[in-house]
Amino acid sequence: MARTSAVMAEFGRFYEQQYAVALFNSVRYEIEGGGNTQTQLLHRKEPLKNKSIFSGGLFQYLEESKKWRSRFLYHADSYNISLYESKAVRVINCAGYRALTSMEEYLGLLNNSLGDTKAKSASAPFLKCPTQFPLILWHPYARHHYFCVMTEKEQKKWHAVFQDCVRHSNNGLSEECKVATPAFTDALRLYRQAKGHYGTWDMMCGNQAQILANLVMETLHPELKNLIVPRLKGKLQQRQKDWMLISDAVYRQVLSQTKTQHEALAQVCEMERPRLDSALRTDMDQIITSKEHVSGKIRALVSPRIEQLVRSKVQPYIHSILEALMEPTSRGFSEVRDILFRELVEVSKNTMNDSSREKLGEHMDKISMLAFHPVKMQNCYEKMEALNLEGLQQRCDVSSPSVFIQRAQILMRQQMDNAVHTFEQLVHQSLDGHSGEDLCKTIQRCQDRVLKKYDYDSSTVRKKFFREALLQIIIPYMLKQLSTSCSPDLPKFKELIFEDFSRFILVESIFEEAVLQSVSKDIMMAVKEAAVQRRHNLYRDSMVLTNSDPNLHLLGEDTIDWAGQFGGVKGETQGGEVTNRKRKQIVSMIQLDGVPLPYESCQEVPGPGSPESVTEIRDLINPVLEVVEKDSSQLTNRMLPLEEDSHPPPVSVCYGGWKHHYSFAARAKD
């Protein structure tokens, strides 16, 4: 497609430039060194190893047969949704999707995407949900997915699971890639700035290919809609269906092309990396000196304009923006602490009743995955949903608060897991040689230590989040305001850069760093002032815990197998590694009046792949139950009248994406 090639060619020029700059920053950091804030809590390497999040049965609408079918859903540690049919698996990548629980909300989005001014939000949908509890995965470009369940309790639980999948899939690019990731995010930002878009972007979701596909569709989609929608025939519902099919087909084609072209672009840059790396290490001192010389010249020119903008248009609003961020974020982290406290107290109580190692292993095994339980964590996440940046969305070009909401929710989950993991390690370290009574006191001491450490790390994480969020809101606004007056003056400074160093020193990057430095001090002071006043339970940076554990970080980073070590449930050993045929489930069964719901149980799910697993999954898809004979059009025993497909639908992989922090925000010192 010509549009994809044109976008990728322009993006590629930015990427090649930023790749060299990112490599320079990475090598310089490696040589000069730099420390991060020492955390009090431990971090777990692979928290979800041999775990699955959720699984169960629900009803899915199949567009191919226009029928609702019972489907077995498996939510693994990849956060993709796998839907098992008789002979096939459909995989949904949730990046870029929104999880809805209302047909009215879905129809509103659908009518807006169609752009039909005659359509009403109350118009009848092209499908009828057989229950009052729908679950819909909506995407602006890709295929939509329709589900339903039988009760409101099930709907809330499934909605939390779907939101968790979306949240994780939208969580940005890997920060482990110290060169490729900042090169990509900076290139994307500069590409959009060249088109006049300076603010946050909701569709920076998923992997690189998905993000680039969203970038292409950002302009292609409305053009196609204006061209094609007026020519669609039939009733509103039929036009909606036709347009969704067209949009999905175009998106999948664009995605395939961006994937291929990005891989080729990344390969070219990686092949050139050894030569660039060698040049950097040879001339690093001269490159740094040259950059500092040019930076001084640029700052001398632009600083008066930047300072005037900061004084008149930025400083008056920093505190109000910070307050809007602090309130819901701190409530969410406070809820994390409350849930953690309740769960730890429960472990302590259970140990008092039965202090056997087997029971302790059972209780610790349950709490170990608390952070990844989407239903238990939902109250924490909902606190952040209250974030309101009204007034900023137009002034600072903030498309929506979802960028900040999802980032804070991810941080909540990370802090919960760090706290639980630290508690596990402390308890495990203290087990030997303790009687039942001593064990109870030991667990309580570990609980108190972990809560203190959580308070300290929670403050540190939130302060960093506030600084990054303020930078993401303010810097694009400042760049947009200064572009007209400052950008024309920048090219003349290129003459001051040696040609051999021109790949690593870009005047545009130096200008952005000057803007960043000009406002960073005010942001740091605002956050520090909030900490000094102990607002929202923030701590000062200089505060150090008196009971800090210097040897705590010598403990293990791996997940403890409580059930295997203390519960007598050990996996099979193959080649020195412990393997379990079944993955342990994190989310427990749904209960109604003490009775588990059939088809909604979250059972231990066999890992997909082996013939035995497929057989067991088929049994879960089509279980045998007594069904009371009723009108075939009605639901019976939580089942729908289903017909067997002669041919299962093809495997469908749907894509979307997240919003990653613009990498200039990461340049700010902690």
XYZ file of C-alpha atoms in Angstrom, residues 38-491:
454
model
C 17.767 2.201 45.990
C 14.403 0.549 46.605
C 13.416 -1.070 49.889
C 11.327 -3.843 48.331
C 12.643 -6.721 46.258
C 11.752 -7.247 42.621
C 10.795 -10.613 41.189
C 12.274 -11.686 37.843
C 9.530 -13.934 36.424
C 6.439 -13.579 38.597
C 4.123 -15.451 36.233
C 6.353 -18.408 35.426
C 4.199 -21.558 35.140
C 1.091 -19.533 35.997
C -2.087 -18.666 34.148
C -4.228 -15.673 35.116
C -7.755 -16.815 34.374
C -9.832 -19.297 32.442
C -13.476 -20.151 32.158
C -16.502 -20.367 29.905
C -18.623 -17.615 28.425
C -20.679 -17.021 25.295
C -19.219 -15.467 22.156
C -21.006 -14.112 19.112
C -19.616 -15.624 15.919
C -20.085 -13.371 12.926
C -19.486 -16.257 10.519
C -22.509 -18.244 11.726
C -24.377 -15.329 13.353
C -24.862 -17.428 16.487
C -23.830 -17.266 20.116
C -21.581 -20.156 21.094
C -20.187 -21.384 24.393
C -16.452 -20.852 24.382
C -13.616 -21.736 26.737
C -11.364 -18.723 27.337
C -7.769 -19.073 28.497
C -5.893 -16.006 29.777
C -2.205 -16.932 30.045
C 0.818 -14.994 31.275
C 1.189 -13.435 27.804
C -2.053 -11.517 28.447
C -3.393 -12.626 25.084
C -6.916 -14.042 25.138
C -7.132 -17.554 23.683
C -10.578 -18.818 22.701
C -10.716 -22.564 22.236
C -13.105 -24.101 19.748
C -13.417 -27.717 18.738
C -10.371 -27.771 16.469
C -8.950 -24.275 16.475
C -7.753 -21.482 18.725
C -8.557 -17.818 18.224
C -6.042 -15.453 19.784
C -6.921 -11.853 20.583
C -4.132 -9.381 21.268
C -5.877 -6.734 23.386
C -3.538 -3.814 22.671
C -5.554 -0.767 21.631
C -8.894 -2.271 22.649
C -11.440 -0.994 25.142
C -13.472 -3.360 27.318
C -17.146 -2.313 27.406
C -20.105 -3.602 29.425
C -22.882 -1.590 27.812
C -24.474 -1.900 24.394
C -25.390 1.793 24.574
C -21.749 2.798 25.001
C -20.741 0.453 22.190
C -23.380 1.849 19.821
C -22.218 5.377 20.605
C -18.645 4.496 19.621
C -19.873 2.613 16.586
C -21.982 5.492 15.295
C -19.129 7.946 15.873
C -16.715 5.764 13.930
C -19.175 5.503 11.055
C -19.634 9.250 11.015
C -23.344 8.946 10.195
C -25.027 12.111 11.414
C -28.446 10.471 11.009
C -27.595 7.593 13.338
C -28.946 7.689 16.869
C -27.131 6.278 19.864
C -30.269 4.300 20.706
C -30.423 2.679 17.266
C -30.929 -1.073 17.312
C -27.623 -2.944 17.060
C -26.883 -5.414 14.286
C -26.692 -8.164 16.930
C -28.904 -8.913 19.903
C -27.322 -9.918 23.177
C -29.294 -12.844 24.674
C -28.542 -11.673 28.238
C -28.410 -8.337 30.029
C -24.680 -8.670 30.664
C -22.628 -8.090 27.498
C -18.851 -7.788 27.290
C -17.452 -6.133 24.186
C -13.880 -5.567 23.029
C -13.904 -2.449 20.835
C -11.054 -1.201 18.642
C -11.064 1.910 16.417
C -9.673 -0.018 13.427
C -9.590 -3.769 14.086
C -12.281 -6.396 14.487
C -14.638 -6.177 17.460
C -15.381 -9.134 19.736
C -18.701 -9.796 21.461
C -19.296 -11.877 24.588
C -21.993 -12.243 27.216
C -22.474 -13.929 30.595
C -25.435 -14.820 32.787
C -25.028 -12.671 35.906
C -23.809 -9.234 36.895
C -21.202 -10.805 39.171
C -19.744 -12.759 36.259
C -19.780 -9.640 34.099
C -17.803 -7.632 36.660
C -15.246 -10.389 36.997
C -14.793 -10.883 33.258
C -14.656 -7.123 32.745
C -11.804 -6.886 35.270
C -9.996 -9.682 33.413
C -10.455 -8.030 30.009
C -9.330 -4.667 31.375
C -6.244 -6.362 32.784
C -5.414 -7.806 29.361
C -5.838 -4.394 27.729
C -3.810 -2.647 30.431
C -0.880 -5.034 30.119
C -0.949 -5.095 26.306
C -0.912 -1.296 26.276
C 2.067 -1.167 28.614
C 4.563 0.021 26.045
C 7.819 -1.194 24.586
C 10.472 -3.073 26.496
C 12.708 -0.818 28.559
C 15.383 -3.514 28.387
C 16.204 -2.333 24.847
C 18.319 0.669 25.812
C 18.852 1.830 22.221
C 16.008 0.551 20.030
C 13.181 1.632 22.353
C 14.221 5.288 22.897
C 15.122 5.540 19.188
C 11.655 4.313 18.244
C 9.714 6.489 20.686
C 11.693 9.622 19.806
C 11.327 8.958 16.082
C 7.582 8.498 16.486
C 7.272 11.676 18.538
C 9.259 13.731 16.015
C 7.235 12.305 13.135
C 3.970 13.345 14.797
C 5.381 16.744 15.775
C 6.275 17.317 12.129
C 2.559 16.783 11.410
C 1.540 19.260 14.115
C 0.673 16.694 16.846
C 2.646 17.514 19.992
C 0.639 15.942 22.793
C 0.025 12.450 24.120
C -1.337 9.809 21.766
C -3.846 7.166 22.863
C -2.896 4.725 20.099
C 0.754 4.319 21.047
C -0.191 0.754 21.909
C 1.376 -2.660 21.490
C 4.617 -3.547 19.741
C 6.426 -1.488 17.123
C 4.491 -2.906 14.169
C 1.151 -2.270 15.887
C 2.099 1.291 16.812
C 3.207 2.024 13.250
C 0.016 0.488 11.871
C -1.955 2.831 14.155
C 0.176 5.700 12.864
C -0.728 4.884 9.270
C -4.405 4.397 10.113
C -4.536 7.729 11.953
C -4.734 9.536 8.607
C -5.759 6.719 6.284
C -8.850 5.671 8.245
C -10.749 9.003 8.054
C -9.874 9.359 4.371
C -11.233 5.905 3.590
C -14.331 6.617 5.671
C -15.077 9.792 3.716
C -14.538 7.926 0.460
C -16.316 4.630 1.157
C -19.051 5.195 3.768
C -21.248 7.430 1.544
C -21.290 4.617 -1.054
C -22.386 1.881 1.362
C -25.936 0.633 0.782
C -28.565 -0.829 3.057
C -29.830 -0.115 6.538
C -27.689 1.452 9.230
C -26.873 -1.891 10.839
C -25.699 -3.369 7.545
C -23.569 -0.314 6.766
C -21.977 -0.590 10.203
C -21.103 -4.236 9.641
C -19.729 -3.572 6.158
C -17.595 -0.661 7.323
C -16.151 -2.672 10.227
C -15.180 -5.492 7.859
C -13.503 -3.031 5.496
C -11.676 -1.265 8.343
C -10.429 -4.557 9.789
C -9.227 -5.807 6.401
C -7.320 -2.576 5.740
C -5.834 -2.596 9.248
C -4.584 -6.166 8.933
C -3.005 -5.372 5.576
C -1.327 -2.240 6.959
C -0.133 -4.190 10.007
C 1.457 -6.843 7.843
C 3.320 -4.182 5.869
C 4.502 -2.188 8.902
C 5.784 -5.386 10.501
C 7.858 -6.302 7.446
C 9.171 -2.794 6.837
C 10.007 -2.107 10.478
C 11.946 -5.366 10.752
C 13.959 -4.376 7.681
C 14.605 -0.896 9.106
C 15.685 -2.276 12.491
C 17.989 -4.778 10.810
C 19.746 -2.050 8.830
C 20.374 -0.037 12.005
C 21.573 -3.072 13.964
C 24.038 -3.941 11.203
C 25.491 -0.438 11.421
C 25.664 -0.482 15.214
C 29.189 -1.995 15.570
C 30.710 0.742 13.417
C 28.856 3.500 15.286
C 29.713 1.971 18.641
C 33.409 1.842 17.754
C 33.415 5.478 16.633
C 31.668 6.550 19.831
C 34.093 4.806 22.154
C 37.069 6.212 20.243
C 35.879 9.836 20.155
C 33.533 10.060 23.145
C 35.400 12.891 24.886
C 35.539 14.997 21.712
C 31.840 14.327 20.964
C 30.801 15.380 24.480
C 32.941 18.525 24.274
C 31.474 19.408 20.874
C 27.928 18.842 22.099
C 28.465 21.022 25.182
C 29.872 23.805 22.994
C 26.853 23.731 20.667
C 24.459 23.426 23.631
C 25.896 26.588 25.155
C 25.356 28.518 21.926
C 21.773 27.280 21.500
C 20.839 27.965 25.131
C 22.224 31.493 24.901
C 19.823 32.139 22.006
C 16.661 30.392 23.172
C 16.832 30.659 26.977
C 15.179 34.118 27.217
C 12.232 32.907 25.134
C 11.935 29.670 27.093
C 12.109 31.417 30.484
C 9.433 33.889 29.454
C 7.129 31.034 28.426
C 7.786 29.162 31.669
C 7.032 32.210 33.826
C 3.852 33.241 32.041
C 2.275 30.007 30.778
C 3.743 27.087 32.773
C 4.602 27.965 36.386
C 1.069 29.163 37.277
C -0.372 25.761 36.366
C 2.197 23.251 37.706
C 0.690 22.961 41.192
C -2.890 22.526 39.953
C -1.832 19.819 37.488
C 0.184 18.079 40.196
C -2.754 18.152 42.602
C -5.027 16.648 39.958
C -2.512 13.803 39.520
C -1.778 13.247 43.222
C -5.305 12.750 44.524
C -6.444 9.654 42.538
C -2.942 8.184 42.289
C -2.360 8.297 46.037
C -5.802 6.860 46.707
C -4.986 3.958 44.419
C -1.662 3.242 46.138
C -3.350 3.573 49.526
C -5.893 0.962 48.444
C -3.017 -1.305 47.397
C -1.627 -0.998 50.928
C -5.019 -1.736 52.497
C -5.501 -4.874 50.411
C -1.943 -5.983 51.148
C -2.491 -5.444 54.889
C -5.738 -7.437 54.904
C -4.168 -10.339 53.030
C -1.105 -10.434 55.304
C -3.291 -10.316 58.420
C -5.270 -13.223 56.997
C -2.074 -15.242 56.621
C -1.151 -14.420 60.219
C -4.587 -15.449 61.522
C -4.541 -18.701 59.586
C -1.095 -19.484 60.985
C -2.386 -19.018 64.527
C -5.140 -21.555 63.854
C -2.860 -24.057 62.145
C 0.888 -23.501 62.178
C 1.829 -26.600 60.186
C 4.239 -26.124 57.313
C 1.693 -27.603 54.904
C -0.955 -25.010 55.804
C 1.591 -22.196 55.713
C 2.639 -23.308 52.231
C -0.994 -23.315 51.166
C -1.662 -19.791 52.456
C 1.579 -18.378 51.059
C 0.884 -19.954 47.690
C -2.442 -18.133 47.545
C -1.030 -14.718 48.409
C 2.026 -15.010 46.151
C 0.086 -13.964 43.031
C -2.052 -11.274 44.671
C -0.751 -8.501 42.387
C -1.871 -10.405 39.288
C -5.388 -11.112 40.520
C -7.385 -8.656 38.366
C -10.525 -8.891 40.499
C -8.823 -8.285 43.860
C -6.786 -5.433 42.361
C -9.796 -3.849 40.662
C -10.592 -1.502 43.578
C -7.070 -0.074 43.346
C -7.359 0.459 39.614
C -10.785 2.089 39.917
C -9.395 4.785 42.223
C -7.158 5.927 39.360
C -10.089 6.067 36.953
C -11.202 9.234 38.755
C -8.270 11.193 37.254
C -9.674 14.340 35.677
C -7.498 16.564 33.509
C -10.363 18.680 32.241
C -9.073 21.954 30.893
C -5.689 20.494 29.985
C -6.866 18.435 27.053
C -7.138 21.468 24.796
C -4.578 23.732 26.423
C -1.770 21.147 26.535
C -2.955 18.857 23.731
C -3.625 15.943 26.109
C -5.842 13.590 24.119
C -7.201 11.822 27.223
C -6.064 10.869 30.737
C -5.892 7.164 29.787
C -2.122 7.441 29.184
C -1.551 8.346 32.819
C -4.280 6.141 34.259
C -2.903 2.944 32.767
C 0.686 3.820 33.669
C -0.255 4.404 37.322
C -2.234 1.153 37.395
C 0.780 -0.775 36.115
C 2.915 0.812 38.850
C 0.347 -0.216 41.465
C 0.571 -3.800 40.331
C 4.379 -3.715 40.356
C 4.501 -2.324 43.892
C 2.007 -4.900 45.134
C 4.065 -7.717 43.647
C 7.298 -6.267 45.068
C 5.724 -6.122 48.529
C 4.318 -9.647 48.352
C 7.594 -11.023 46.998
C 9.575 -9.329 49.784
C 7.189 -10.759 52.381
C 7.622 -14.233 50.897
C 11.407 -13.987 50.979
C 11.484 -12.740 54.565
C 9.135 -15.479 55.756
C 10.994 -18.162 53.818
C 14.303 -17.004 55.282
C 12.883 -17.171 58.827
C 11.233 -20.601 58.695
C 14.009 -22.861 59.960
C 13.983 -23.685 63.653
C 10.741 -21.913 64.595
C 7.909 -23.446 66.573
C 4.293 -22.668 65.801
C 4.111 -19.766 68.269
C 7.431 -18.343 67.097
C 6.310 -18.665 63.488
C 3.250 -16.536 64.167
C 5.359 -13.762 65.687
C 7.862 -14.031 62.841
C 5.123 -13.567 60.237
C 3.808 -10.510 62.076
C 7.305 -8.991 62.203
C 7.758 -9.650 58.478
C 4.382 -8.032 57.851
C 5.345 -4.861 59.733
C 8.687 -4.619 57.921
C 7.110 -5.039 54.507
C 4.431 -2.404 55.130
C 7.082 0.148 56.160
C 9.116 -0.643 53.078
C 6.002 -0.370 50.917
C 5.257 3.109 52.292
C 8.767 4.282 51.401
C 8.828 2.742 47.903
C 5.272 3.863 47.199
C 6.329 7.446 47.886
C 9.396 7.123 45.636
C 7.452 5.565 42.776
C 4.645 8.106 42.956
C 7.021 11.074 42.993
C 8.781 9.748 39.915
C 5.415 9.156 38.226
C 4.305 12.731 39.021
C 7.513 14.179 37.560
C 7.238 12.108 34.384
C 3.535 12.888 33.968
C 4.143 16.627 34.383
C 6.908 16.471 31.790
C 4.661 14.594 29.376
C 1.974 17.222 29.767
C 4.134 20.367 29.781
C 7.037 19.668 27.381
C 4.907 19.039 24.255
C 2.971 22.224 25.015
C 6.194 24.224 25.309
C 7.677 22.755 22.129
C 4.535 23.668 20.230
C 4.566 27.234 21.560
C 8.289 27.694 20.785
C 8.393 25.981 17.398
C 7.510 29.088 15.408
C 10.042 31.384 17.069
C 12.931 28.969 17.697
C 12.919 26.284 15.000
C 14.003 28.586 12.118
C 17.154 29.539 14.064
C 18.367 26.004 14.775
C 19.803 24.901 11.375
